[in-house]
């Protein structure tokens, strides 16, 4: 008790001394913004940028040496002061001066060489540079010297596993592209060998894929019939593959991979779902045993063709197709629920082909109603460079088909490679992948192959089978080679219904309704792009559906650029942090200030909108102040933290906005502009109109300095 009385008397004495010294009134409504703290006779005092002392007196035991050891009672008293030193105001500096050539070099480097691929060549001998160059262009020189028998065992197992999946899928996907089945096997032999030398992914399994096959088949079939003009159709397919490879390799060589980023994830989800539905409907021809079927890829055309040819339905084909569909879906479900049994789904397609072929062989004399593949030629890939079509009325079609299929296959290949690289914690070079995929398609077009890339299903099997390097692709190609040389006659009695069942099972996994639901929950514009892509592919055509989806994605980008987000900021009490008033309920407005944040670069496309929106914020703030009878609005602070760039239209807008607000006796201040923005404002002379007190490092410093300037005025 005596201790408490003594402390109370000491406290009252200290307070009286402070009050007489500073001659200020007590302000109980101000908020403490902590800048610095110091110990004061067993207590603490802190100073805010408004010049207010906050004293905290702690009640402790007499013999205590440590404040934190004993309980204490804390009292906070606010004492305004003018004698304390003001908050330090930092000057905003311009970036270091650079010549135009230096700026251009830096900008091009950021665009085309963000990973700085040549950094390994610095300060190296010529021999080391030669070795690094070989490793850079041919990754096989990087992992080849360290290859051993243990790695080979793993790659042999995984290579044979994916070969059991690649052989039936190659035949099936070639049929999907309206190409001879043997072309699918050719495409599973040469491209994997080329990728194994040039590719940087250890787990990517190369070969034909469903989406590229579907797009190529649908686009070429619109102009040329694969049954009436098979040679011309084959020429256009090889030519489209060549142009796809040239496009892909040029993207990698010129480091223009960001172009494929215009195919957003939302667009691809809708596109693949729509294309999968079309593929499944197209396979009803083989599943029902229909002989005459439409070549169009629209939903209505396919459905009308199915019901108009009901007389061609074969119950024997339907029964066999249904049985093997159940078998394939069951094995896939087992592999999904029990990842260790991945080989069940991997071996199911080849098992289905073998069993169905044997059944049809023994029943062919009794049941001729099940159609079969027929004769397939034996031997290696014949050259097809003489079949490339570079002159004629269908050249534009081949180029267009090549570019579209090239973009789709490149997107899938790079995405699949990066997915499995992330699981094993290694890096896949996107530009190297583009060049590798492009070169293997160029070489493939000259060796009777059509568009190939990394397949997600085969890569997943390759990964789960324990593949260590791209040697698994070499093993797979060797297995396909043995098939081409010796086993082709065995596929004579393979029923087409099995190929249809394999395709349906494979592409049904591309319908990701859960991803579409997530898009709806997260971003409605992304969901709109997804649905436009889905229904465009389903009811119009595959290429037009894709074009519509890309258009919606670009519209979304333009919408974000032309209508950037702006918000009003407030101060979070007891901090110097300023955040959105709508987002943080505890954030408070600063009297006489309107603090706005712009969350986008300022370009010609959004300057008019930003000017109108800022003036609207000012008008609404003045109306709110008038209604609530608060302090008059004097200053507008623009938080430029998120403004990463500005052009000449933006600097002109800033100058005009400053003049318009000056006429209304309102001060415009910029807070935390980035270096490039400061440089543009300074070069355009706009910065001169803001004066010395027009640009601050932070919003807190701007509020503190401007508030103190107002208090200093008479």
Tab-separated table of N, CA and C in Angstrom, residues 217-355:
chain	number	residue	atom	x	y	z
A	217	UNK	N	-8.216	-33.816	-87.289
A	217	UNK	CA	-9.230	-34.532	-88.053
A	217	UNK	C	-10.426	-33.673	-88.400
A	218	UNK	N	-10.895	-32.867	-87.447
A	218	UNK	CA	-12.081	-32.041	-87.699
A	218	UNK	C	-11.797	-30.922	-88.696
A	219	UNK	N	-10.617	-30.291	-88.605
A	219	UNK	CA	-10.309	-29.170	-89.491
A	219	UNK	C	-10.051	-29.635	-90.918
A	220	UNK	N	-9.300	-30.726	-91.067
A	220	UNK	CA	-9.009	-31.201	-92.419
A	220	UNK	C	-10.241	-31.833	-93.072
A	221	UNK	N	-11.078	-32.498	-92.281
A	221	UNK	CA	-12.260	-33.172	-92.839
A	221	UNK	C	-13.295	-32.193	-93.362
A	222	UNK	N	-13.256	-30.938	-92.908
A	222	UNK	CA	-14.197	-29.939	-93.403
A	222	UNK	C	-13.966	-29.617	-94.881
A	223	UNK	N	-12.728	-29.817	-95.358
A	223	UNK	CA	-12.412	-29.465	-96.739
A	223	UNK	C	-12.092	-30.675	-97.609
A	224	UNK	N	-11.512	-31.709	-97.009
A	224	UNK	CA	-11.071	-32.880	-97.777
A	224	UNK	C	-11.583	-34.139	-97.085
A	225	UNK	N	-12.116	-35.069	-97.863
A	225	UNK	CA	-12.603	-36.337	-97.319
A	225	UNK	C	-11.454	-37.340	-97.245
A	226	UNK	N	-11.292	-37.961	-96.070
A	226	UNK	CA	-10.214	-38.929	-95.893
A	226	UNK	C	-10.499	-40.237	-96.624
A	227	UNK	N	-11.760	-40.500	-96.970
A	227	UNK	CA	-12.110	-41.743	-97.686
A	227	UNK	C	-12.101	-41.554	-99.196
A	228	UNK	N	-12.536	-40.360	-99.665
A	228	UNK	CA	-12.592	-40.109	-101.107
A	228	UNK	C	-11.246	-39.671	-101.674
A	229	UNK	N	-10.481	-38.894	-100.894
A	229	UNK	CA	-9.165	-38.423	-101.333
A	229	UNK	C	-8.126	-38.739	-100.256
A	230	UNK	N	-7.822	-40.005	-100.034
A	230	UNK	CA	-6.925	-40.362	-98.922
A	230	UNK	C	-5.500	-39.838	-99.083
A	231	UNK	N	-4.984	-39.800	-100.312
A	231	UNK	CA	-3.606	-39.338	-100.523
A	231	UNK	C	-3.492	-37.847	-100.221
A	232	UNK	N	-4.444	-37.041	-100.733
A	232	UNK	CA	-4.429	-35.606	-100.459
A	232	UNK	C	-4.591	-35.345	-98.961
A	233	UNK	N	-5.475	-36.108	-98.337
A	233	UNK	CA	-5.694	-35.930	-96.891
A	233	UNK	C	-4.405	-36.227	-96.127
A	234	UNK	N	-3.708	-37.281	-96.518
A	234	UNK	CA	-2.455	-37.645	-95.859
A	234	UNK	C	-1.386	-36.570	-96.073
A	235	UNK	N	-1.340	-36.009	-97.284
A	235	UNK	CA	-0.392	-34.929	-97.566
A	235	UNK	C	-0.658	-33.714	-96.678
A	236	UNK	N	-1.947	-33.355	-96.545
A	236	UNK	CA	-2.296	-32.196	-95.716
A	236	UNK	C	-1.965	-32.462	-94.244
A	237	UNK	N	-2.149	-33.699	-93.786
A	237	UNK	CA	-1.826	-34.029	-92.398
A	237	UNK	C	-0.326	-33.890	-92.139
A	238	UNK	N	0.496	-34.405	-93.032
A	238	UNK	CA	1.945	-34.283	-92.865
A	238	UNK	C	2.392	-32.824	-92.973
A	239	UNK	N	1.772	-32.071	-93.887
A	239	UNK	CA	2.142	-30.657	-94.044
A	239	UNK	C	1.745	-29.854	-92.812
A	240	UNK	N	0.551	-30.121	-92.282
A	240	UNK	CA	0.119	-29.434	-91.056
A	240	UNK	C	1.067	-29.760	-89.904
A	241	UNK	N	1.532	-30.996	-89.833
A	241	UNK	CA	2.500	-31.383	-88.799
A	241	UNK	C	3.806	-30.620	-88.953
A	242	UNK	N	4.239	-30.442	-90.203
A	242	UNK	CA	5.473	-29.687	-90.459
A	242	UNK	C	5.333	-28.242	-90.007
A	243	UNK	N	4.208	-27.605	-90.335
A	243	UNK	CA	4.000	-26.212	-89.927
A	243	UNK	C	3.826	-26.103	-88.409
A	244	UNK	N	3.220	-27.099	-87.802
A	244	UNK	CA	3.119	-27.101	-86.339
A	244	UNK	C	4.509	-27.133	-85.718
A	245	UNK	N	5.388	-27.991	-86.264
A	245	UNK	CA	6.742	-28.058	-85.753
A	245	UNK	C	7.528	-26.784	-85.971
A	246	UNK	N	7.378	-26.177	-87.145
A	246	UNK	CA	8.062	-24.904	-87.416
A	246	UNK	C	7.594	-23.816	-86.460
A	247	UNK	N	6.298	-23.760	-86.215
A	247	UNK	CA	5.748	-22.756	-85.294
A	247	UNK	C	6.264	-22.985	-83.876
A	248	UNK	N	6.257	-24.232	-83.425
A	248	UNK	CA	6.704	-24.540	-82.068
A	248	UNK	C	8.198	-24.261	-81.893
A	249	UNK	N	9.003	-24.682	-82.864
A	249	UNK	CA	10.447	-24.466	-82.762
A	249	UNK	C	10.796	-22.981	-82.807
A	250	UNK	N	10.076	-22.217	-83.631
A	250	UNK	CA	10.347	-20.774	-83.704
A	250	UNK	C	9.989	-20.082	-82.398
A	251	UNK	N	8.917	-20.529	-81.730
A	251	UNK	CA	8.583	-19.959	-80.422
A	251	UNK	C	9.708	-20.208	-79.428
A	252	UNK	N	10.253	-21.414	-79.449
A	252	UNK	CA	11.347	-21.716	-78.535
A	252	UNK	C	12.626	-20.992	-78.889
A	253	UNK	N	12.930	-20.901	-80.184
A	253	UNK	CA	14.161	-20.245	-80.622
A	253	UNK	C	14.127	-18.754	-80.330
A	254	UNK	N	12.990	-18.120	-80.598
A	254	UNK	CA	12.838	-16.686	-80.349
A	254	UNK	C	12.373	-16.375	-78.939
A	255	UNK	N	12.194	-17.431	-78.115
A	255	UNK	CA	11.787	-17.281	-76.717
A	255	UNK	C	10.476	-16.495	-76.603
A	256	UNK	N	9.507	-16.937	-77.372
A	256	UNK	CA	8.192	-16.289	-77.398
A	256	UNK	C	7.121	-17.176	-76.761
A	257	UNK	N	7.531	-17.929	-75.775
A	257	UNK	CA	6.597	-18.869	-75.166
A	257	UNK	C	5.422	-18.219	-74.482
A	258	UNK	N	5.530	-16.932	-74.153
A	258	UNK	CA	4.411	-16.274	-73.470
A	258	UNK	C	3.173	-16.182	-74.356
A	259	UNK	N	3.333	-16.426	-75.670
A	259	UNK	CA	2.169	-16.367	-76.571
A	259	UNK	C	1.154	-17.446	-76.197
A	260	UNK	N	1.631	-18.625	-75.825
A	260	UNK	CA	0.692	-19.700	-75.503
A	260	UNK	C	-0.023	-19.450	-74.185
A	261	UNK	N	0.419	-18.439	-73.419
A	261	UNK	CA	-0.266	-18.135	-72.165
A	261	UNK	C	-1.649	-17.543	-72.398
A	262	UNK	N	-1.947	-17.107	-73.632
A	262	UNK	CA	-3.286	-16.598	-73.918
A	262	UNK	C	-4.331	-17.713	-73.850
A	263	UNK	N	-3.874	-18.954	-73.912
A	263	UNK	CA	-4.792	-20.065	-73.662
A	263	UNK	C	-4.840	-20.280	-72.154
A	264	UNK	N	-5.764	-19.608	-71.504
A	264	UNK	CA	-5.852	-19.684	-70.055
A	264	UNK	C	-6.324	-21.068	-69.621
A	265	UNK	N	-6.154	-21.349	-68.343
A	265	UNK	CA	-6.586	-22.634	-67.810
A	265	UNK	C	-8.098	-22.802	-67.968
A	266	UNK	N	-8.837	-21.721	-67.736
A	266	UNK	CA	-10.293	-21.789	-67.880
A	266	UNK	C	-10.687	-22.135	-69.312
A	267	UNK	N	-9.994	-21.523	-70.273
A	267	UNK	CA	-10.276	-21.811	-71.680
A	267	UNK	C	-10.015	-23.274	-72.008
A	268	UNK	N	-8.883	-23.794	-71.536
A	268	UNK	CA	-8.525	-25.178	-71.838
A	268	UNK	C	-9.462	-26.174	-71.161
A	269	UNK	N	-9.934	-25.843	-69.963
A	269	UNK	CA	-10.882	-26.741	-69.282
A	269	UNK	C	-12.151	-26.892	-70.107
A	270	UNK	N	-12.702	-25.762	-70.571
A	270	UNK	CA	-13.909	-25.823	-71.390
A	270	UNK	C	-13.666	-26.464	-72.736
A	271	UNK	N	-12.526	-26.134	-73.344
A	271	UNK	CA	-12.220	-26.691	-74.665
A	271	UNK	C	-12.072	-28.211	-74.599
A	272	UNK	N	-11.302	-28.683	-73.623
A	272	UNK	CA	-11.076	-30.134	-73.533
A	272	UNK	C	-12.363	-30.874	-73.188
A	273	UNK	N	-13.212	-30.253	-72.357
A	273	UNK	CA	-14.482	-30.902	-72.029
A	273	UNK	C	-15.381	-30.992	-73.260
A	274	UNK	N	-15.487	-29.890	-74.015
A	274	UNK	CA	-16.307	-29.901	-75.228
A	274	UNK	C	-15.760	-30.864	-76.273
A	275	UNK	N	-14.431	-30.838	-76.449
A	275	UNK	CA	-13.822	-31.746	-77.421
A	275	UNK	C	-13.993	-33.202	-76.999
A	276	UNK	N	-13.936	-33.461	-75.694
A	276	UNK	CA	-14.108	-34.831	-75.215
A	276	UNK	C	-15.519	-35.336	-75.490
A	277	UNK	N	-16.519	-34.474	-75.287
A	277	UNK	CA	-17.899	-34.880	-75.572
A	277	UNK	C	-18.054	-35.197	-77.060
A	278	UNK	N	-17.480	-34.354	-77.913
A	278	UNK	CA	-17.556	-34.602	-79.356
A	278	UNK	C	-16.850	-35.912	-79.719
A	279	UNK	N	-15.677	-36.151	-79.121
A	279	UNK	CA	-14.938	-37.389	-79.395
A	279	UNK	C	-15.762	-38.603	-78.987
A	280	UNK	N	-16.353	-38.549	-77.796
A	280	UNK	CA	-17.157	-39.677	-77.309
A	280	UNK	C	-18.332	-39.940	-78.241
A	281	UNK	N	-18.994	-38.856	-78.674
A	281	UNK	CA	-20.125	-39.032	-79.591
A	281	UNK	C	-19.663	-39.595	-80.936
A	282	UNK	N	-18.491	-39.147	-81.403
A	282	UNK	CA	-17.970	-39.670	-82.662
A	282	UNK	C	-17.657	-41.161	-82.564
A	283	UNK	N	-17.241	-41.620	-81.384
A	283	UNK	CA	-16.895	-43.035	-81.230
A	283	UNK	C	-18.116	-43.946	-81.161
A	284	UNK	N	-19.295	-43.338	-81.065
A	284	UNK	CA	-20.511	-44.158	-81.104
A	284	UNK	C	-20.661	-44.866	-82.451
A	285	UNK	N	-19.993	-44.329	-83.462
A	285	UNK	CA	-19.985	-45.016	-84.765
A	285	UNK	C	-19.403	-46.420	-84.612
A	286	UNK	N	-18.230	-46.514	-83.984
A	286	UNK	CA	-17.617	-47.824	-83.793
A	286	UNK	C	-18.294	-48.627	-82.708
A	287	UNK	N	-18.838	-47.939	-81.691
A	287	UNK	CA	-19.457	-48.637	-80.572
A	287	UNK	C	-20.798	-49.262	-80.951
A	288	UNK	N	-21.478	-48.651	-81.924
A	288	UNK	CA	-22.781	-49.170	-82.358
A	288	UNK	C	-22.687	-49.984	-83.644
A	289	UNK	N	-21.505	-49.927	-84.290
A	289	UNK	CA	-21.340	-50.677	-85.529
A	289	UNK	C	-21.904	-49.978	-86.750
A	290	UNK	N	-22.032	-48.642	-86.712
A	290	UNK	CA	-22.578	-47.882	-87.841
A	290	UNK	C	-21.527	-47.806	-88.947
A	291	UNK	N	-21.936	-48.034	-90.171
A	291	UNK	CA	-21.020	-47.990	-91.318
A	291	UNK	C	-20.957	-46.590	-91.901
A	292	UNK	N	-22.097	-45.989	-92.179
A	292	UNK	CA	-22.159	-44.643	-92.754
A	292	UNK	C	-22.369	-43.631	-91.625
A	293	UNK	N	-21.454	-42.699	-91.547
A	293	UNK	CA	-21.505	-41.756	-90.418
A	293	UNK	C	-21.023	-40.388	-90.891
A	294	UNK	N	-21.509	-39.324	-90.246
A	294	UNK	CA	-21.126	-37.972	-90.632
A	294	UNK	C	-19.665	-37.689	-90.282
A	295	UNK	N	-19.052	-36.857	-91.103
A	295	UNK	CA	-17.676	-36.430	-90.818
A	295	UNK	C	-17.641	-35.112	-90.051
A	296	UNK	N	-18.815	-34.498	-89.831
A	296	UNK	CA	-18.875	-33.232	-89.107
A	296	UNK	C	-18.661	-33.470	-87.613
A	297	UNK	N	-18.211	-32.405	-86.930
A	297	UNK	CA	-17.868	-32.538	-85.515
A	297	UNK	C	-18.790	-31.710	-84.626
A	298	UNK	N	-19.982	-31.375	-85.086
A	298	UNK	CA	-20.932	-30.635	-84.260
A	298	UNK	C	-21.881	-31.595	-83.563
A	299	UNK	N	-22.352	-31.204	-82.402
A	299	UNK	CA	-23.212	-32.045	-81.576
A	299	UNK	C	-24.472	-32.467	-82.323
A	300	UNK	N	-25.159	-31.512	-82.937
A	300	UNK	CA	-26.430	-31.812	-83.594
A	300	UNK	C	-26.223	-32.738	-84.794
A	301	UNK	N	-25.161	-32.496	-85.562
A	301	UNK	CA	-24.900	-33.337	-86.735
A	301	UNK	C	-24.602	-34.773	-86.319
A	302	UNK	N	-23.811	-34.930	-85.268
A	302	UNK	CA	-23.454	-36.273	-84.817
A	302	UNK	C	-24.681	-37.009	-84.288
A	303	UNK	N	-25.487	-36.331	-83.470
A	303	UNK	CA	-26.664	-36.983	-82.897
A	303	UNK	C	-27.678	-37.361	-83.972
A	304	UNK	N	-27.870	-36.469	-84.944
A	304	UNK	CA	-28.818	-36.793	-86.020
A	304	UNK	C	-28.318	-37.973	-86.852
A	305	UNK	N	-26.991	-38.062	-87.068
A	305	UNK	CA	-26.442	-39.173	-87.833
A	305	UNK	C	-26.613	-40.489	-87.083
A	306	UNK	N	-26.491	-40.443	-85.751
A	306	UNK	CA	-26.652	-41.667	-84.954
A	306	UNK	C	-28.071	-42.217	-85.085
A	307	UNK	N	-29.066	-41.345	-84.966
A	307	UNK	CA	-30.457	-41.815	-84.982
A	307	UNK	C	-30.974	-42.051	-86.404
A	308	UNK	N	-30.377	-41.377	-87.379
A	308	UNK	CA	-30.812	-41.609	-88.765
A	308	UNK	C	-30.308	-42.937	-89.324
A	309	UNK	N	-29.275	-43.513	-88.674
A	309	UNK	CA	-28.723	-44.781	-89.149
A	309	UNK	C	-28.961	-45.888	-88.120
A	310	UNK	N	-30.155	-45.887	-87.524
A	310	UNK	CA	-30.469	-46.914	-86.537
A	310	UNK	C	-30.487	-48.314	-87.156
A	311	UNK	N	-30.790	-48.391	-88.440
A	311	UNK	CA	-30.830	-49.696	-89.092
A	311	UNK	C	-29.481	-50.371	-89.185
A	312	UNK	N	-28.359	-49.593	-89.032
A	312	UNK	CA	-27.017	-50.162	-89.134
A	312	UNK	C	-26.465	-50.624	-87.788
A	313	UNK	N	-27.219	-50.381	-86.715
A	313	UNK	CA	-26.729	-50.778	-85.395
A	313	UNK	C	-26.557	-52.295	-85.343
A	314	UNK	N	-25.474	-52.752	-84.729
A	314	UNK	CA	-25.179	-54.180	-84.607
A	314	UNK	C	-25.174	-54.562	-83.131
A	315	UNK	N	-26.056	-55.467	-82.724
A	315	UNK	CA	-26.140	-55.820	-81.308
A	315	UNK	C	-24.882	-56.542	-80.842
A	316	UNK	N	-24.250	-57.304	-81.739
A	316	UNK	CA	-23.013	-57.979	-81.356
A	316	UNK	C	-21.918	-56.969	-81.015
A	317	UNK	N	-21.820	-55.925	-81.846
A	317	UNK	CA	-20.822	-54.878	-81.598
A	317	UNK	C	-21.135	-54.132	-80.310
A	318	UNK	N	-22.422	-53.842	-80.079
A	318	UNK	CA	-22.823	-53.105	-78.883
A	318	UNK	C	-22.479	-53.902	-77.626
A	319	UNK	N	-22.764	-55.199	-77.634
A	319	UNK	CA	-22.478	-56.035	-76.462
A	319	UNK	C	-20.979	-56.076	-76.178
A	320	UNK	N	-20.169	-56.299	-77.231
A	320	UNK	CA	-18.722	-56.350	-77.031
A	320	UNK	C	-18.188	-55.000	-76.540
A	321	UNK	N	-18.652	-53.929	-77.148
A	321	UNK	CA	-18.196	-52.605	-76.737
A	321	UNK	C	-18.562	-52.295	-75.301
A	322	UNK	N	-19.799	-52.655	-74.894
A	322	UNK	CA	-20.236	-52.386	-73.518
A	322	UNK	C	-19.398	-53.171	-72.515
A	323	UNK	N	-19.110	-54.435	-72.817
A	323	UNK	CA	-18.323	-55.274	-71.900
A	323	UNK	C	-16.916	-54.703	-71.705
A	324	UNK	N	-16.273	-54.326	-72.801
A	324	UNK	CA	-14.907	-53.809	-72.678
A	324	UNK	C	-14.878	-52.393	-72.100
A	325	UNK	N	-15.933	-51.607	-72.314
A	325	UNK	CA	-16.005	-50.295	-71.651
A	325	UNK	C	-16.063	-50.468	-70.139
A	326	UNK	N	-16.883	-51.384	-69.678
A	326	UNK	CA	-16.965	-51.653	-68.234
A	326	UNK	C	-15.609	-52.119	-67.713
A	327	UNK	N	-14.941	-52.980	-68.469
A	327	UNK	CA	-13.619	-53.474	-68.056
A	327	UNK	C	-12.603	-52.335	-67.963
A	328	UNK	N	-12.569	-51.457	-68.967
A	328	UNK	CA	-11.593	-50.356	-68.985
A	328	UNK	C	-11.867	-49.343	-67.885
A	329	UNK	N	-13.136	-48.991	-67.682
A	329	UNK	CA	-13.463	-48.031	-66.623
A	329	UNK	C	-13.200	-48.628	-65.239
A	330	UNK	N	-13.422	-49.913	-65.085
A	330	UNK	CA	-13.157	-50.563	-63.799
A	330	UNK	C	-11.666	-50.555	-63.479
A	331	UNK	N	-10.845	-50.880	-64.456
A	331	UNK	CA	-9.396	-50.872	-64.217
A	331	UNK	C	-8.884	-49.466	-63.924
A	332	UNK	N	-9.465	-48.474	-64.591
A	332	UNK	CA	-9.041	-47.096	-64.319
A	332	UNK	C	-9.428	-46.684	-62.904
A	333	UNK	N	-10.617	-47.103	-62.461
A	333	UNK	CA	-11.049	-46.778	-61.096
A	333	UNK	C	-10.134	-47.444	-60.075
A	334	UNK	N	-9.743	-48.680	-60.337
A	334	UNK	CA	-8.839	-49.380	-59.416
A	334	UNK	C	-7.509	-48.644	-59.306
A	335	UNK	N	-6.962	-48.210	-60.420
A	335	UNK	CA	-5.674	-47.503	-60.407
A	335	UNK	C	-5.773	-46.148	-59.714
A	336	UNK	N	-6.935	-45.490	-59.817
A	336	UNK	CA	-7.103	-44.190	-59.149
A	336	UNK	C	-7.214	-44.355	-57.643
A	337	UNK	N	-7.959	-45.343	-57.205
A	337	UNK	CA	-8.150	-45.543	-55.768
A	337	UNK	C	-6.931	-46.170	-55.102
A	338	UNK	N	-6.173	-46.965	-55.852
A	338	UNK	CA	-4.975	-47.608	-55.318
A	338	UNK	C	-3.797	-47.329	-56.256
A	339	UNK	N	-3.084	-46.207	-56.009
A	339	UNK	CA	-1.997	-45.801	-56.928
A	339	UNK	C	-0.929	-46.863	-57.156
A	340	UNK	N	-0.716	-47.757	-56.202
A	340	UNK	CA	0.301	-48.794	-56.401
A	340	UNK	C	-0.091	-49.765	-57.514
A	341	UNK	N	-1.380	-49.814	-57.835
A	341	UNK	CA	-1.858	-50.690	-58.904
A	341	UNK	C	-2.036	-49.918	-60.218
A	342	UNK	N	-1.160	-48.940	-60.458
A	342	UNK	CA	-1.241	-48.126	-61.672
A	342	UNK	C	-1.137	-48.989	-62.930
A	343	UNK	N	-0.403	-50.092	-62.821
A	343	UNK	CA	-0.165	-50.943	-63.991
A	343	UNK	C	-1.448	-51.615	-64.476
A	344	UNK	N	-2.470	-51.682	-63.627
A	344	UNK	CA	-3.729	-52.308	-64.034
A	344	UNK	C	-4.369	-51.512	-65.162
A	345	UNK	N	-4.463	-50.176	-64.966
A	345	UNK	CA	-5.036	-49.329	-66.014
A	345	UNK	C	-4.110	-49.233	-67.215
A	346	UNK	N	-2.786	-49.263	-66.976
A	346	UNK	CA	-1.831	-49.161	-68.086
A	346	UNK	C	-1.898	-50.374	-69.000
A	347	UNK	N	-2.085	-51.538	-68.411
A	347	UNK	CA	-2.101	-52.767	-69.216
A	347	UNK	C	-3.471	-53.079	-69.786
A	348	UNK	N	-4.508	-52.405	-69.295
A	348	UNK	CA	-5.879	-52.728	-69.719
A	348	UNK	C	-6.114	-52.537	-71.217
A	349	UNK	N	-5.670	-51.421	-71.862
A	349	UNK	CA	-5.928	-51.264	-73.304
A	349	UNK	C	-5.316	-52.384	-74.149
A	350	UNK	N	-4.041	-52.720	-73.886
A	350	UNK	CA	-3.404	-53.776	-74.671
A	350	UNK	C	-4.063	-55.131	-74.392
A	351	UNK	N	-4.436	-55.350	-73.136
A	351	UNK	CA	-5.144	-56.588	-72.797
A	351	UNK	C	-6.465	-56.688	-73.545
A	352	UNK	N	-7.175	-55.537	-73.613
A	352	UNK	CA	-8.451	-55.518	-74.340
A	352	UNK	C	-8.246	-55.818	-75.817
A	353	UNK	N	-7.192	-55.244	-76.394
A	353	UNK	CA	-6.905	-55.480	-77.814
A	353	UNK	C	-6.619	-56.963	-78.057
A	354	UNK	N	-5.801	-57.577	-77.192
A	354	UNK	CA	-5.430	-58.992	-77.384
A	354	UNK	C	-6.655	-59.897	-77.248
A	355	UNK	N	-7.424	-59.697	-76.178
A	355	UNK	CA	-8.587	-60.561	-75.935
A	355	UNK	C	-9.621	-60.412	-77.048
